[in-house]
Amino acid sequence: MTSPAGHSLDPLATRLETRGPVVLPALLLCDFGHLAREVERLEEAGAAALHLDVMDGRFVPQLTYGMVVVEAVRRAAKVPLEVHLMVERPERSIADYARAGADIVTVHVEGLTDPGATLETIAGLGAKAHLALSPDTPVERVEPYLDRCDGVLVMSVEPGYGGQRFNPVALEKLSSLAAVRRQRNAGFRLCVDGGISTETVGPVAAAGAELIVAGSAVIRAQNYAHAITELEQLAREAA
Ligand code: DX5
Ligand code: ZN
């Protein structure tokens, strides 16, 4: 199977779907002057996939990057890419991001007028459709769409910046989504993003998180491989 950008989705199936909890490094705090080298270092360090934070300066205060950078990462990377869209009206640009090389497109429920239709659009483009919710958004907001989600991303910080403190409200939400998933026998993956560290990775894995985004805990570490391995090991022990 190939994505709309023409690259193989096999790594997604083999690495993200068959392992236990995995850490997805977020590029937000990396050295963008040496982007390809950073991607290579993260892959060599064992990253199962990479998490790309697209911010438009309106949905969140910060402005980061868009399709051009996603395409550049796609050219440099072999692993799957998750594109986390923190933008107004994401439905206008999801096709472009899928074409740019996103294997997973993550959209915020707070920014959508018709979440179900947007998730279907993402799936129709051949990408995995993930729905994100911010710390103040209750899980009830995503529940009507869970049958159309490949993943649910529980934000454990306010979207907008790397390096923030973990908000424990995410633990209750992960646990309650894990319970709903069991009840409905649903297949969506549980994901978490924000404030992940050696202290918080165990609790989120215990609460059910499988795709665990880590920005500063990896990028600010001296040794990416050591940071990823340690986080994944702590997550596996707790899961
Ligand atoms: C925040 C972003 C996160 C961020 C995570 O809006 O969605 O992906 O990069 O960074 P840390 O792990 O430092 O909180
Ligand atoms: Zn993110």
Tab-separated table of C-alpha atoms and ligand atoms in Angstrom:
chain	number	residue	atom	x	y	z
A	1	MET	CA	0.000	0.000	0.000
A	2	THR	CA	1.278	3.487	-0.754
A	3	SER	CA	0.277	6.891	0.582
A	4	PRO	CA	-0.941	9.707	-1.668
A	5	ALA	CA	2.686	10.924	-1.721
A	6	GLY	CA	3.722	7.538	-3.146
A	7	HIS	CA	5.839	6.278	-0.250
A	8	SER	CA	5.315	2.916	1.381
A	9	LEU	CA	3.041	2.674	4.408
A	10	ASP	CA	4.578	-0.640	5.438
A	11	PRO	CA	6.606	0.924	8.265
A	12	LEU	CA	3.350	2.200	9.767
A	13	ALA	CA	1.894	-1.280	9.810
A	14	THR	CA	4.981	-3.021	11.124
A	15	ARG	CA	6.374	-0.539	13.629
A	16	LEU	CA	3.483	1.509	14.935
A	17	GLU	CA	0.874	-1.196	14.932
A	18	THR	CA	2.648	-4.253	16.232
A	19	ARG	CA	4.826	-2.890	19.038
A	20	GLY	CA	3.781	-1.898	22.541
A	21	PRO	CA	3.856	1.762	23.534
A	22	VAL	CA	6.087	3.780	21.203
A	23	VAL	CA	7.586	7.233	21.472
A	24	LEU	CA	7.109	9.679	18.616
A	25	PRO	CA	9.655	12.498	18.866
A	26	ALA	CA	8.177	15.931	18.106
A	27	LEU	CA	10.395	18.048	15.873
A	28	LEU	CA	9.186	21.360	17.311
A	29	LEU	CA	12.331	22.097	19.328
A	30	CYS	CA	14.869	20.538	16.958
A	31	ASP	CA	17.559	22.396	14.989
A	32	PHE	CA	15.680	23.470	11.866
A	33	GLY	CA	18.930	24.737	10.360
A	34	HIS	CA	19.945	21.082	10.057
A	35	LEU	CA	16.553	19.482	9.580
A	36	ALA	CA	17.610	16.482	7.487
A	37	ARG	CA	20.393	15.687	9.936
A	38	GLU	CA	17.972	15.893	12.867
A	39	VAL	CA	15.568	13.510	11.106
A	40	GLU	CA	18.410	11.099	10.432
A	41	ARG	CA	19.624	11.287	14.050
A	42	LEU	CA	16.106	10.586	15.352
A	43	GLU	CA	15.673	7.623	13.023
A	44	GLU	CA	19.054	6.214	13.990
A	45	ALA	CA	18.012	6.675	17.621
A	46	GLY	CA	15.057	4.340	17.022
A	47	ALA	CA	12.124	6.710	16.502
A	48	ALA	CA	9.145	4.647	15.297
A	49	ALA	CA	7.608	7.728	13.668
A	50	LEU	CA	7.967	11.507	13.809
A	51	HIS	CA	5.438	14.059	15.077
A	52	LEU	CA	5.204	17.374	13.219
A	53	ASP	CA	3.462	20.324	14.865
A	54	VAL	CA	1.845	22.636	12.313
A	55	MET	CA	0.677	25.882	13.975
A	56	ASP	CA	-0.859	28.840	12.163
A	57	GLY	CA	-0.596	31.661	14.724
A	58	ARG	CA	-4.413	31.788	14.929
A	59	PHE	CA	-5.730	28.477	16.320
A	60	VAL	CA	-2.708	28.697	18.652
A	61	PRO	CA	-0.521	31.779	19.224
A	62	GLN	CA	2.632	30.352	17.689
A	63	LEU	CA	3.380	30.029	13.977
A	64	THR	CA	5.624	27.121	13.035
A	65	TYR	CA	5.747	25.689	9.520
A	66	GLY	CA	3.569	24.235	6.805
A	67	MET	CA	3.610	21.968	3.783
A	68	VAL	CA	7.049	22.892	2.496
A	69	VAL	CA	8.688	21.700	5.697
A	70	VAL	CA	6.486	18.588	5.906
A	71	GLU	CA	7.603	17.728	2.354
A	72	ALA	CA	11.240	18.278	3.295
A	73	VAL	CA	10.878	15.976	6.308
A	74	ARG	CA	9.135	13.409	4.087
A	75	ARG	CA	12.096	13.412	1.699
A	76	ALA	CA	14.547	12.990	4.572
A	77	ALA	CA	12.606	10.415	6.611
A	78	LYS	CA	11.920	6.707	6.174
A	79	VAL	CA	9.600	6.377	9.173
A	80	PRO	CA	5.912	7.388	9.145
A	81	LEU	CA	4.994	11.009	9.821
A	82	GLU	CA	2.191	12.267	12.016
A	83	VAL	CA	1.139	15.815	11.140
A	84	HIS	CA	-0.588	17.485	14.099
A	85	LEU	CA	-2.630	20.341	12.673
A	86	MET	CA	-3.160	23.197	15.109
A	87	VAL	CA	-4.716	25.508	12.532
A	88	GLU	CA	-8.042	27.176	11.903
A	89	ARG	CA	-10.251	25.410	9.350
A	90	PRO	CA	-7.938	22.373	8.977
A	91	GLU	CA	-10.382	20.809	6.518
A	92	ARG	CA	-9.086	23.274	3.903
A	93	SER	CA	-5.529	21.916	3.972
A	94	ILE	CA	-5.677	18.221	4.901
A	95	ALA	CA	-5.432	17.056	1.288
A	96	ASP	CA	-2.273	19.127	0.862
A	97	TYR	CA	-0.716	17.649	3.993
A	98	ALA	CA	-1.602	14.120	2.929
A	99	ARG	CA	0.063	14.819	-0.430
A	100	ALA	CA	3.050	16.351	1.361
A	101	GLY	CA	3.615	12.986	3.038
A	102	ALA	CA	1.565	12.734	6.228
A	103	ASP	CA	0.796	9.109	7.130
A	104	ILE	CA	-1.297	10.255	10.082
A	105	VAL	CA	-3.265	13.502	9.980
A	106	THR	CA	-4.330	14.705	13.426
A	107	VAL	CA	-7.041	17.352	13.655
A	108	HIS	CA	-8.474	19.077	16.731
A	109	VAL	CA	-12.149	18.479	17.470
A	110	GLU	CA	-12.363	22.080	18.752
A	111	GLY	CA	-11.506	23.464	15.308
A	112	LEU	CA	-13.952	21.428	13.219
A	113	THR	CA	-17.506	22.145	12.153
A	114	ASP	CA	-18.098	18.545	11.021
A	115	PRO	CA	-15.525	16.232	12.666
A	116	GLY	CA	-17.033	13.044	11.212
A	117	ALA	CA	-16.821	14.350	7.638
A	118	THR	CA	-13.253	15.562	8.145
A	119	LEU	CA	-12.159	12.179	9.521
A	120	GLU	CA	-13.734	10.500	6.490
A	121	THR	CA	-11.915	12.891	4.169
A	122	ILE	CA	-8.585	12.024	5.796
A	123	ALA	CA	-9.281	8.294	5.492
A	124	GLY	CA	-10.301	8.797	1.861
A	125	LEU	CA	-6.884	10.339	1.209
A	126	GLY	CA	-5.207	7.137	2.413
A	127	ALA	CA	-3.923	8.569	5.695
A	128	LYS	CA	-4.769	7.553	9.255
A	129	ALA	CA	-7.330	9.899	10.796
A	130	HIS	CA	-6.608	10.989	14.364
A	131	LEU	CA	-8.781	13.310	16.430
A	132	ALA	CA	-7.154	15.502	19.108
A	133	LEU	CA	-8.681	17.129	22.173
A	134	SER	CA	-7.212	19.939	24.276
A	135	PRO	CA	-7.034	19.764	28.100
A	136	ASP	CA	-10.281	21.746	28.590
A	137	THR	CA	-12.272	19.653	26.114
A	138	PRO	CA	-14.261	16.780	27.651
A	139	VAL	CA	-14.053	13.287	26.121
A	140	GLU	CA	-17.782	13.492	25.330
A	141	ARG	CA	-16.858	15.842	22.471
A	142	VAL	CA	-14.981	13.067	20.630
A	143	GLU	CA	-17.193	10.116	21.576
A	144	PRO	CA	-19.644	10.470	18.646
A	145	TYR	CA	-16.744	10.107	16.173
A	146	LEU	CA	-14.745	7.261	17.702
A	147	ASP	CA	-15.891	4.719	15.112
A	148	ARG	CA	-14.307	6.933	12.419
A	149	CYS	CA	-11.027	7.554	14.307
A	150	ASP	CA	-7.846	5.583	13.749
A	151	GLY	CA	-6.494	7.346	16.820
A	152	VAL	CA	-7.429	9.813	19.543
A	153	LEU	CA	-4.755	12.264	20.687
A	154	VAL	CA	-5.244	13.423	24.256
A	155	MET	CA	-3.381	16.694	24.790
A	156	SER	CA	-1.647	16.847	28.158
A	157	VAL	CA	-0.648	20.502	27.673
A	158	GLU	CA	-2.428	23.446	26.099
A	159	PRO	CA	-1.554	23.206	22.395
A	160	GLY	CA	0.891	25.848	21.224
A	161	TYR	CA	4.318	25.346	22.760
A	162	GLY	CA	6.848	22.655	23.564
A	163	GLY	CA	8.375	22.287	26.993
A	164	GLN	CA	5.221	22.843	29.074
A	165	ARG	CA	4.255	21.052	32.275
A	166	PHE	CA	2.157	17.866	32.019
A	167	ASN	CA	-1.520	18.305	32.953
A	168	PRO	CA	-2.775	15.189	34.796
A	169	VAL	CA	-6.321	15.695	33.444
A	170	ALA	CA	-4.999	13.672	30.482
A	171	LEU	CA	-4.750	10.549	32.659
A	172	GLU	CA	-8.482	10.519	33.423
A	173	LYS	CA	-9.288	11.066	29.769
A	174	LEU	CA	-7.010	8.264	28.594
A	175	SER	CA	-8.538	5.891	31.137
A	176	SER	CA	-12.070	6.805	30.172
A	177	LEU	CA	-11.312	6.476	26.443
A	178	ALA	CA	-9.673	3.102	27.112
A	179	ALA	CA	-12.868	2.016	28.886
A	180	VAL	CA	-15.063	3.185	25.997
A	181	ARG	CA	-12.776	1.356	23.560
A	182	ARG	CA	-13.182	-1.867	25.536
A	183	GLN	CA	-16.967	-1.464	25.791
A	184	ARG	CA	-17.359	-0.786	22.079
A	185	ASN	CA	-14.614	-3.191	21.032
A	186	ALA	CA	-13.254	-0.298	18.963
A	187	GLY	CA	-9.878	-0.176	17.258
A	188	PHE	CA	-8.661	3.401	17.648
A	189	ARG	CA	-5.179	3.977	19.076
A	190	LEU	CA	-4.724	6.047	22.211
A	191	CYS	CA	-2.182	8.822	21.836
A	192	VAL	CA	-0.875	11.518	24.167
A	193	ASP	CA	1.039	14.730	23.545
A	194	GLY	CA	2.640	17.237	25.876
A	195	GLY	CA	4.878	17.295	28.939
A	196	ILE	CA	6.066	13.715	28.554
A	197	SER	CA	9.123	12.935	30.685
A	198	THR	CA	10.599	9.996	32.568
A	199	GLU	CA	8.122	10.866	35.358
A	200	THR	CA	4.963	11.101	33.251
A	201	VAL	CA	5.535	8.415	30.601
A	202	GLY	CA	4.733	5.545	32.989
A	203	PRO	CA	1.401	6.982	34.162
A	204	VAL	CA	0.227	7.736	30.596
A	205	ALA	CA	1.143	4.222	29.438
A	206	ALA	CA	-0.635	2.735	32.463
A	207	ALA	CA	-3.704	4.780	31.521
A	208	GLY	CA	-3.631	3.282	28.023
A	209	ALA	CA	-1.492	5.565	25.820
A	210	GLU	CA	0.258	3.714	22.997
A	211	LEU	CA	1.578	6.477	20.734
A	212	ILE	CA	3.409	8.821	23.059
A	213	VAL	CA	4.654	12.132	21.669
A	214	ALA	CA	7.783	13.519	23.305
A	215	GLY	CA	9.320	16.836	22.328
A	216	SER	CA	11.690	18.364	24.857
A	217	ALA	CA	12.344	15.050	26.650
A	218	VAL	CA	14.041	13.773	23.472
A	219	ILE	CA	15.288	16.881	21.678
A	220	ARG	CA	16.838	18.476	24.759
A	221	ALA	CA	18.572	15.219	25.713
A	222	GLN	CA	22.270	14.824	24.895
A	223	ASN	CA	21.633	11.404	23.424
A	224	TYR	CA	18.424	10.851	21.435
A	225	ALA	CA	18.741	7.048	21.472
A	226	HIS	CA	19.141	6.957	25.224
A	227	ALA	CA	16.141	9.249	25.726
A	228	ILE	CA	13.825	7.288	23.388
A	229	THR	CA	14.907	3.899	24.737
A	230	GLU	CA	14.464	4.979	28.337
A	231	LEU	CA	10.997	6.466	27.731
A	232	GLU	CA	9.830	3.393	25.782
A	233	GLN	CA	11.146	1.053	28.435
A	234	LEU	CA	9.405	2.952	31.242
A	235	ALA	CA	6.200	2.962	29.160
A	236	ARG	CA	6.383	-0.800	28.493
A	237	GLU	CA	6.974	-1.564	32.161
A	238	ALA	CA	3.912	0.491	33.132
A	239	ALA	CA	1.541	-0.611	30.356
B	1	DX5	C1	2.314	21.269	21.748
B	1	DX5	C2	2.712	20.243	20.711
B	1	DX5	C3	3.581	19.155	21.180
B	1	DX5	C4	4.944	19.577	21.663
B	1	DX5	C5	5.366	18.589	22.676
B	1	DX5	O1	1.356	22.093	21.176
B	1	DX5	O2	1.540	19.632	20.182
B	1	DX5	O3	3.704	18.147	20.182
B	1	DX5	O4	5.912	19.605	20.658
B	1	DX5	O5	6.491	19.062	23.330
B	1	DX5	P1	6.828	18.605	24.841
B	1	DX5	O6	7.004	17.122	24.812
B	1	DX5	O7	8.091	19.349	25.130
B	1	DX5	O8	5.670	19.027	25.702
B	2	ZN	ZN	1.860	17.931	18.832
